[in-house]
Short mmCIF file of C-alpha atoms in Angstrom, two decimals:
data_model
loop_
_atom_site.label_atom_id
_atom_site.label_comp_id
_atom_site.label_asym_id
_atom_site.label_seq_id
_atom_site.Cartn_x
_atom_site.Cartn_y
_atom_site.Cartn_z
CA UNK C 475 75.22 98.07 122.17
CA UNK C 476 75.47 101.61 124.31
CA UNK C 477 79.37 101.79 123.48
CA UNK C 478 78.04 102.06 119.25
CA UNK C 479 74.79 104.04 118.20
CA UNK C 480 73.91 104.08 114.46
CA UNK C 481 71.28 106.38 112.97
CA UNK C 482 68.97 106.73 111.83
CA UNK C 483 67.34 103.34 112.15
CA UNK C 484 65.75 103.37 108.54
CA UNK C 485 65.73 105.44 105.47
CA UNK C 486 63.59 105.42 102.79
CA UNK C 487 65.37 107.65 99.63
CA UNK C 488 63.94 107.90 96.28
CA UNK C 489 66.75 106.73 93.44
CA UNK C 490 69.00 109.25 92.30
CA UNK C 491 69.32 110.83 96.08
CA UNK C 492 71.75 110.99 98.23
CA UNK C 493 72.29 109.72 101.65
CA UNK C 494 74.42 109.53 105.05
CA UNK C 495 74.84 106.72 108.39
CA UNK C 496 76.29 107.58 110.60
CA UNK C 497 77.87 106.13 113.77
CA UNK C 498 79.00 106.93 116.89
CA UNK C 499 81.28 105.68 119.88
CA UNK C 500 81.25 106.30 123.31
CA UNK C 501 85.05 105.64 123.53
CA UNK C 502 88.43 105.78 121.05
CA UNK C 503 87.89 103.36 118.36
CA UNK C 504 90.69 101.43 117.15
CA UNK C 505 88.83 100.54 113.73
CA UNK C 506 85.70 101.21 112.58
CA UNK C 507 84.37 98.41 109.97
CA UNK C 508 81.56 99.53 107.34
CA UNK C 509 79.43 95.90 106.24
CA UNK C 510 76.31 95.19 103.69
CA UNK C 511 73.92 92.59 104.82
CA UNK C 512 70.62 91.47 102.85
CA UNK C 513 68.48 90.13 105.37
CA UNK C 514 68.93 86.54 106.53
CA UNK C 515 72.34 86.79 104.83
CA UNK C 516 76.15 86.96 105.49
CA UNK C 517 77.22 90.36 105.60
CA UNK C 518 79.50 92.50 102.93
CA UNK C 519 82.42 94.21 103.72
CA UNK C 520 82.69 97.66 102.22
CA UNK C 521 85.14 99.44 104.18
CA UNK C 522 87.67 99.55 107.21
CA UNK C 523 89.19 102.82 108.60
CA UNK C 524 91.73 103.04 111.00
CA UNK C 525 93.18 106.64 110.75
CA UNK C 526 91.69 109.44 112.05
CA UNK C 527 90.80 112.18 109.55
CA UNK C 528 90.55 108.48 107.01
CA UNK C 529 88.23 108.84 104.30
CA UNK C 530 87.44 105.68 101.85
CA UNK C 531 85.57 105.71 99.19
CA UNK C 532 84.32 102.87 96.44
CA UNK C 533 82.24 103.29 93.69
CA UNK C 534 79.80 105.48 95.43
CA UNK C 535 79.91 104.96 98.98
CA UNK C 536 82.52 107.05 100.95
CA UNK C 537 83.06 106.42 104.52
CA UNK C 538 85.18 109.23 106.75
CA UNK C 539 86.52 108.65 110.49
CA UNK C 540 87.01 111.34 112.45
CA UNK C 541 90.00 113.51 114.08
CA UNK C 542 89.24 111.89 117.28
CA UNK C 543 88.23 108.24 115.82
CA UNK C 544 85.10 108.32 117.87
CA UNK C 545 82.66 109.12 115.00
CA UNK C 546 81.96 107.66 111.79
CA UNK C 547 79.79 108.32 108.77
CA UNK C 548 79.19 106.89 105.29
CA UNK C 549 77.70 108.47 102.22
CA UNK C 550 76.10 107.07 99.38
CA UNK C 551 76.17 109.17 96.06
CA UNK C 552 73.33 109.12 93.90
CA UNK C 553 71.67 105.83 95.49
CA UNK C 554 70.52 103.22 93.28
CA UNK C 555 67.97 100.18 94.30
CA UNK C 556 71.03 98.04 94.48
CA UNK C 557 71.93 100.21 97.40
CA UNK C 558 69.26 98.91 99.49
CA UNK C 559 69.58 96.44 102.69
CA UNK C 560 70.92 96.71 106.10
CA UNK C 561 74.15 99.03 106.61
CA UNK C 562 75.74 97.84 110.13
CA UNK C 563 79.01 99.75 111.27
CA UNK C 564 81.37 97.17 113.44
CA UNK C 565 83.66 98.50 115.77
CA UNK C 566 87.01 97.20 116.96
CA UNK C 567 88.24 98.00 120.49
CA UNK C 568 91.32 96.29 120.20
CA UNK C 569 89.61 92.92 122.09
CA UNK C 570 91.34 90.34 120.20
CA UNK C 571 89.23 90.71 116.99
CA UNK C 572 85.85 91.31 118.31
CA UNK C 573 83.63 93.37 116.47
CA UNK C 574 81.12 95.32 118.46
CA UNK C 575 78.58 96.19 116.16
CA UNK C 576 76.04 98.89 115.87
CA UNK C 577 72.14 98.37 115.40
CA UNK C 578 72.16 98.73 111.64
CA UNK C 579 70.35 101.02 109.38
CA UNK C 580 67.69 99.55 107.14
CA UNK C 581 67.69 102.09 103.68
CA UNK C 582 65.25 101.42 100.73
CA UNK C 583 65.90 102.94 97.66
CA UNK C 584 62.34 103.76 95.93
CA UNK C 585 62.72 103.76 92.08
CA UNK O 349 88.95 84.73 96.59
CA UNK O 350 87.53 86.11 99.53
CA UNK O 351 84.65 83.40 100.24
CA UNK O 352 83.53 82.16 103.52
CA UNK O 353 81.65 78.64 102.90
CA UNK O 354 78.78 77.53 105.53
CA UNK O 355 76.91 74.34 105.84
CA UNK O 356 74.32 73.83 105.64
CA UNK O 357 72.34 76.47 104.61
CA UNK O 358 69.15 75.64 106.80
CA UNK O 359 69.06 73.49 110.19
CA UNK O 360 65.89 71.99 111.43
CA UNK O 361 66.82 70.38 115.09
CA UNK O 362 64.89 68.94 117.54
CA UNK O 363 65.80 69.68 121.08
CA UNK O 364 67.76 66.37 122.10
CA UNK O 365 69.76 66.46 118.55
CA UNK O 366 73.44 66.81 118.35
CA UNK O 367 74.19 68.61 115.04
CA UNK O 368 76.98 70.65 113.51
CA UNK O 369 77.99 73.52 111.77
CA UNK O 370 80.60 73.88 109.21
CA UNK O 371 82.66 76.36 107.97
CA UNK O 372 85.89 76.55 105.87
CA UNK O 373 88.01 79.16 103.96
CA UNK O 374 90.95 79.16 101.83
CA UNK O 375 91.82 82.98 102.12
CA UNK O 376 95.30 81.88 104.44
CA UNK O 377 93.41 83.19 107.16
CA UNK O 378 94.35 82.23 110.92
CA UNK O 379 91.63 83.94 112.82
CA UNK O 380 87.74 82.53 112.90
CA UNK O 381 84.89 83.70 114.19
CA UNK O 382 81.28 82.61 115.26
CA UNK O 383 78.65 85.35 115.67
CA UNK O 384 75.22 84.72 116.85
CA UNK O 385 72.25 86.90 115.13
CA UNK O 386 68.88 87.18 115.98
CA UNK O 387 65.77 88.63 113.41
CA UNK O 388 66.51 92.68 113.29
CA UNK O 389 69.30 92.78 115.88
CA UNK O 390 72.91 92.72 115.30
CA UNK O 391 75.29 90.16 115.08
CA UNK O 392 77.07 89.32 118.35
CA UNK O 393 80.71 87.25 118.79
CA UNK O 394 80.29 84.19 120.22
CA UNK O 395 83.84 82.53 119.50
CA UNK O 396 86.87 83.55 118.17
CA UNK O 397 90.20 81.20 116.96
CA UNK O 398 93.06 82.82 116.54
CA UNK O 399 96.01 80.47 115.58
CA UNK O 400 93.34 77.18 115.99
CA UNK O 401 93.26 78.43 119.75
CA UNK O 402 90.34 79.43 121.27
CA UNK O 403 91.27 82.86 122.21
CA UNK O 404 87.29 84.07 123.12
CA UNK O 405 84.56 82.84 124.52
CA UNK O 406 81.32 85.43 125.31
CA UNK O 407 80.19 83.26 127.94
CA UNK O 408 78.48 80.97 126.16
CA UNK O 409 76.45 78.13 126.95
CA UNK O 410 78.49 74.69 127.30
CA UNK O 411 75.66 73.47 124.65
CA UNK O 412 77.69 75.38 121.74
CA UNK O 413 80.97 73.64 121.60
CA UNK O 414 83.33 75.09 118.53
CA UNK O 415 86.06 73.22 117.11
CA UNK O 416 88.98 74.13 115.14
CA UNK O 417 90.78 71.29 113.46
CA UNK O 418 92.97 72.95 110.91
CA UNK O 419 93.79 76.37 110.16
CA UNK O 420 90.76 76.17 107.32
CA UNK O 421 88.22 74.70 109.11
CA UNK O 422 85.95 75.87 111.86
CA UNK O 423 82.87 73.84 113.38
CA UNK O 424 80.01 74.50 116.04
CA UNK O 425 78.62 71.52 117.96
CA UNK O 426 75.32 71.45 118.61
CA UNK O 427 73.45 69.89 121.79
CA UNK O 428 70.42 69.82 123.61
CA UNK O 429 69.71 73.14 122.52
CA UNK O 430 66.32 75.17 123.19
CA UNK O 431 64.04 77.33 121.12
CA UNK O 432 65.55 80.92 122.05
CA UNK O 433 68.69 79.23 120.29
CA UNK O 434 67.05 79.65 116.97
CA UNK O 435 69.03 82.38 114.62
CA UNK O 436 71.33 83.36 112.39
CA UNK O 437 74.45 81.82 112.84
CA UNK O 438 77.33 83.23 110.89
CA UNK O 439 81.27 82.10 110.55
CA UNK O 440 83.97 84.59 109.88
CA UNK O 441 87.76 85.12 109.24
CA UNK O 442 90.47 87.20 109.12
CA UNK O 443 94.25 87.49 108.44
CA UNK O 444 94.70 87.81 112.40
CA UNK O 445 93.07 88.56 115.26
CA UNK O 446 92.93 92.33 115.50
CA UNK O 447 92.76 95.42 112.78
CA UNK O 448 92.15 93.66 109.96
CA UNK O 449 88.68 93.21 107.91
CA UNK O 450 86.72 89.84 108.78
CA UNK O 451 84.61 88.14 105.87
CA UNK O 452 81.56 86.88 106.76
CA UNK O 453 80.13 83.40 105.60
CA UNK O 454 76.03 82.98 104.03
CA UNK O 455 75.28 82.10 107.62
CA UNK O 456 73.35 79.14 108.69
CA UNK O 457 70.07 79.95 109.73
CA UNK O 458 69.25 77.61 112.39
CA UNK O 459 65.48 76.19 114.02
CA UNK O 460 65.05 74.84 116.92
CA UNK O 461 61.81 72.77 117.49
#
């Protein structure tokens, strides 16, 4: 979708590295949903941020939104191979529920 | 228990079958979802319940019917469908309709011969 641009596309880290998605909006986001998805299946949820300024973190992923909740980026710390798949940001323009998502970011983790 | 449970798995259908789709959580949930995704793109919303009323519809084509019987429950009937229908077909749900994080099911991945 044009309103949600994720990059970069791929990434290909070596283990022990970290690493950053990020994800844009063309207008004010209302939430900004972080999922997981192995390919050909259902997709994780790792974080939502509402706030602007928010910053999340789990384990070692850490998602920020900005001041103006138009931007979005998540970090992983010292990736792992279990780290690897498809990272898709979903956004929520306060449409009833609907997620608009992003075009995903494919990351392999080389051991 | 934050599980999202769709069957089956894997759909074969020819193009004059009627199937369906099934999906059911116990989370207390009262918004569901249907998203639509083909190989290496996104997922996209096809449906979405809110209360067991349909509250969206992405213009889709009158051969995807959902269904919401109970507040659990969400199906997608199946008919007369074509060969650009084929994907990955995943159910979703969420305390309501807006700001709150949706759980995604397995997904269904669906062929159409």
């Amino acid at each position: 979708s044009q309103e949600l641009e994720q990059s970069p596309q791929s990434l290909i880290v070596q283990e022990g590295k970290n690493l950053t998605i990020n994800c844009t909006s063309s207008k004010t986001l209302y939430g900004l949903y972080w999922y997981k998805q192995k390919y050909g299946e259902g997709l994780i949820f790792l974080m939502m941020l509402q706030k602007g300024g928010e910053e999340k973190s789990h384990e070692k992923i850490t998602a920020k939104l900005d001041e103006k909740k138009q931007q979005s980026s998540l970090h992983i710390t010292a990736s792992q191979p279990s780290h690897a798949g498809i990272y898709l940001c979903g956004a929520d323009y306060n449409q009833g529920g609907k997620l608009i998502f992003g075009q995903g970011t494919e990351l392999s983790v080389k051991p | 228990d934050t599980e999202v449970t769709q069957t089956p798995k894997h759909l074969v259908m020819g193009m004059t079958n009627k199937k369906s789709l099934k999906c059911e959580q116990h989370m207390g949930h009262r918004a569901m979802y249907w998203y639509k995704q083909k190989a290496k793109k996104p997922p996209e919303l096809m449906f979405v319940y809110s209360y067991e009323k349909l509250s969206i519809n992405e213009s889709v084509p009158s051969r995807f019917s959902p269904e919401c019987p109970n507040s659990s429950l969400l199906n997608l009937h199946l008919h007369a469908l074509q060969p650009e229908d084929s994907a990955l077909y995943l159910c979703a749900s969420s305390w309501t309709g807006a700001n709150t994080e949706a759980f995604f099911g397995q997904g269904t991945r669906l062929t159409v011969v």
